[in-house]
Amino acid sequence: MDYFVLVISAIFVNNIVLAQYLGNCPFIGTSKESGVAIGMGLAVVFVATMAATITWCVQEYVLGPLDLEYLQTIAFILIIAALVQFVEMFLKKAIPPLYQSLGIFLPLITTNCAVLGIAIICQREKFTLPETIIFSLASGAGFLLALVVLAGIRERLDLARVPISLKGTPLALIMAGLMSLAFFAFKGMAS
Amino acid sequence: MITSSVLVLLGIGFISAVILAVASKLLYVYEDPRIAQVESVLAGANCGGCGYPGCAGAAQGVVEGKAGANVCVIGGDEVAAKVADIMGLEFASTEKQTAFVDCTGGVRAEETYEYHGVADCRAQHMLYGGNKMCPEGCLGYGTCVTACQFGAIEIGPDGYPVVDPNLCTACGGCAQVCPRGVITIRGMTARITHLNELTDCLAPCRQRCPGQINIPRYIEQVSRGDYAGALETIRERIPMPLSIGRVCPHPCEGVCRRGHVDEPVGINMIKRFAADWEMNSGTRLPISCAPETGRKVAVVGGGPAGLSCAFFLRRLGHSPTIFESMPELGGQLRYGIPEYRLPNAVLDWEIEGILNLGIEVRHEHNFGTDFTLKTLEEEGFEAVFLGVGAWMNMNLRIDNENAKGVETGTEFLTKVGLGVDTGIGKKVVVIGGGNTAIDTSRSSVRLGAHVTLMYRRTRNEMPAHIEEIVGSEEEGVNYLFLSAPKRIITDDDGHVTHVEYIKMELGEPDASGRRRPVPIEGSETLIECDTVYTAIGQKPELSCLYDGSGTCTLEETRWRTLGAHPDTLQTALPHVFTGGDMHTGPALVITALGEGRKAARSIHQLLTEGRIHYSSQLQRELIPYTMFTDVPDVGYRRRSELPHQIECDERKCTFKEIEGPLGLADVKHETCRCLRCGLTCYNRDLTEGQECLAEDCVKNP
Ligand code: SF4
Ligand code: SF4
């Protein structure tokens, strides 16, 4: 039951972009087309889960015992950067079309605060390893959900008559804001 | 503390480095270094207009040979040149392409229902096909406008999209979203090679024109005074507006929608006006050609079909050579059509313009004797167009047909065309009822003969064009209808003195729908004459196709013409094409010109793509739902008439051109009469959206 609440909270109540406001740059950058959005979302799910798991282990077995918690941020960034490089190589070899359609967005994950944020939240909340895995997976899914919904809206907006000055990113930001408001309806459902 | 911090960070860094090093070994993917180079010179917008997912994908496409150097739709020639440089290719500037709107419907098309819920063309299209009666035309909600990333399209004052060619990058965004196929991306090549399709905006006149000329467009251009633009429109389909403007029997006018209100628009007169305007100005308008491909094509026959095929091949970048058996080019236009209809000077000027594009000609070369398909191949010609026309005359199959003084109409007209002695007598009988018979009669009158034209049916059934029949009557040609020759009577020298003919009456209709003439027994009569010209039909001379052993690799049809695929004009030999009279049998000049373009299109596709293709939606017959005869809200306006240059008496003794061009005021009036039809829409009088509001036009009925 706790896991279920954890999942609901990570996806809807504390959605990493719409409630925590992390990862806005890839959120706007890759939400122009649903195809790309799905690819990017899945990549984030994968990287976030792996990153949170590995960083949990590093924190638990290296930084914690050595009393070096203050190195958390820099160590996590290092680990995530290496991980993304690894994922990039892997995709290039195994799924070239996905690699191509992600283009420059995959390296963007390296500096994606959403991934780092998920890893750090897991530590702050003192999750166990299974909880960390479930939470990071669900948070990634929350990111994927937000991204796909925004991409769907933007595809329609592209063909709508809107003032030129609002076209593109400005309108996407307004939409993200409205979506965020909508997600506030989930507040209180789970902590 | 500090030491352990440094050691921990170094440790994490080291482990990561080792893992990445191992991974880079195991997951190594060879990437052509050119991909990165190409990607670095592309525009970098990741717009996807090229059809690849972003610039990286496009670069890979280029290196794999799937995309050309011009892959980047917004980079233009500059980027293409850089890509070509990286790939070691030669770069020739590419032809400019733009979005091309071929629908003039807009607010003029009738609305069948109004639905304002979803202002999106695609939604409208899904809902019962949209709010316009025309199933193909523009819906006017401007989905294309919003789809254009470059702001190149806007909805014009008439409610249909207008493209700004300077902003258009030909990315195809608009064409992709338009549910009606109203917008296509086209450059010159695509416009030349396009065959009419059922989904095009085809006015009735355009459907009927064998040359597929965009008639409403050039009429509209003439109405705006844009004569150069009009000629460009015409030359996208036919190379000879001067000749066609004079000799075409304008089948288009027969179906002109205006004809249901008063009289058809004088389509051909307008064409002639534009063409004469260029000739009289003395300077030739530039005709654009694609960059040279260096591919050699042999065009056998320098008549209308051959000239047209060579013209379009040249415009598509190839190097055609025309082989002509006569001393001069022009075929039936020169040797079949008399000067009073098409002066040689005009024809010469027109042909010179075509040859100026860089077409080689070899005169007095006979196919089958001086050269063959085999020798052409040996000379490096990659494709051959056969268009030798239909010069062989049908026989009367009566006694003494070969008597002295009996000749075929085409032989006579050729002699007139060559300017040699025809040996014509004083009393001439011409047998036949088609245009050749009339041309023969009217030429004979001009050479001082007394002419009787004998035809076995009545005047109503004559295949000749009515204006020609009236002209011949004015010039004093006598008619003997319902009469068929039975035998030729000669004197002791074997020279014709009389034709014995039998009277006919009309019986039941035959396969052609015309009533079959039946002889009236015992009604034989003699008519005195010293010359007889027969003009009862022609067919192509196909013996040139047979080799020494009497075999022929090409197919003959049962009408004794050369068999070919009706849409591609490819014969049984893949690299040999045909067109014009040799393929259709004797037909109109405009049909031959149209076939020349069709064949050039096929040859172009064969040479550049290795295969010939065409849409399954080709328009061949008139489209029934567009042929309505009830044309409300259009007022009566008189039709302009071509002025006669010379009076009737003078006509009988000179070959001077009879008809002159329309004057400027008449042309304006005539262009205003055009309803600018689409498939079902047309300009109504004084309704919103009517394009021709020129003052004199409305006031001057
Ligand atoms: S061209 Fe097509 S997309 Fe544009 S307004 Fe017309 S129907 Fe709509
Ligand atoms: S009115 Fe104009 S567009 Fe319509 S059929 Fe006649 S010539 Fe063609």
Short mmCIF file of N, CA and C and ligand atoms in Angstrom, two decimals, chain B residues 121 138-144 155 161 178-180 182-183, ligand 1:
data_model
loop_
_atom_site.label_atom_id
_atom_site.label_comp_id
_atom_site.label_asym_id
_atom_site.label_seq_id
_atom_site.Cartn_x
_atom_site.Cartn_y
_atom_site.Cartn_z
N CYS B 121 -9.26 23.21 -41.65
CA CYS B 121 -9.62 22.57 -42.92
C CYS B 121 -9.74 21.06 -42.78
N CYS B 138 -10.36 24.43 -52.43
CA CYS B 138 -9.86 24.97 -51.17
C CYS B 138 -11.02 25.28 -50.22
N LEU B 139 -10.84 24.91 -48.96
CA LEU B 139 -11.88 25.17 -47.96
C LEU B 139 -11.73 26.55 -47.35
N GLY B 140 -10.53 27.09 -47.42
CA GLY B 140 -10.33 28.49 -47.04
C GLY B 140 -10.21 28.75 -45.55
N TYR B 141 -10.03 27.72 -44.72
CA TYR B 141 -9.87 27.98 -43.28
C TYR B 141 -8.42 28.27 -42.92
N GLY B 142 -7.57 28.14 -43.91
CA GLY B 142 -6.19 28.59 -43.69
C GLY B 142 -5.36 27.71 -42.79
N THR B 143 -5.65 26.42 -42.77
CA THR B 143 -4.80 25.54 -41.97
C THR B 143 -3.37 25.57 -42.51
N CYS B 144 -3.26 25.75 -43.82
CA CYS B 144 -1.93 25.86 -44.43
C CYS B 144 -1.19 27.09 -43.90
N ILE B 155 -4.11 34.07 -46.36
CA ILE B 155 -5.37 33.96 -47.10
C ILE B 155 -5.61 35.31 -47.78
N PRO B 161 -5.60 30.72 -50.42
CA PRO B 161 -4.25 31.05 -50.00
C PRO B 161 -3.41 31.68 -51.10
N CYS B 178 -2.75 20.24 -45.90
CA CYS B 178 -3.95 20.52 -46.70
C CYS B 178 -4.68 19.23 -47.03
N PRO B 179 -5.92 19.09 -46.58
CA PRO B 179 -6.63 17.83 -46.80
C PRO B 179 -7.10 17.67 -48.24
N ARG B 180 -7.04 18.74 -49.02
CA ARG B 180 -7.59 18.68 -50.37
C ARG B 180 -6.52 18.58 -51.46
N VAL B 182 -4.75 20.92 -52.41
CA VAL B 182 -4.81 22.16 -53.18
C VAL B 182 -3.41 22.73 -53.38
N ILE B 183 -2.54 22.50 -52.40
CA ILE B 183 -1.19 23.06 -52.49
C ILE B 183 -0.20 21.93 -52.79
S1 SF4 C 1 -5.19 25.28 -49.26
FE1 SF4 C 1 -5.87 23.50 -48.10
S2 SF4 C 1 -5.22 23.93 -45.97
FE2 SF4 C 1 -5.07 25.90 -47.11
S3 SF4 C 1 -7.05 26.90 -46.74
FE3 SF4 C 1 -7.29 25.72 -48.65
S4 SF4 C 1 -8.11 23.70 -47.99
FE4 SF4 C 1 -7.32 24.73 -46.17
#
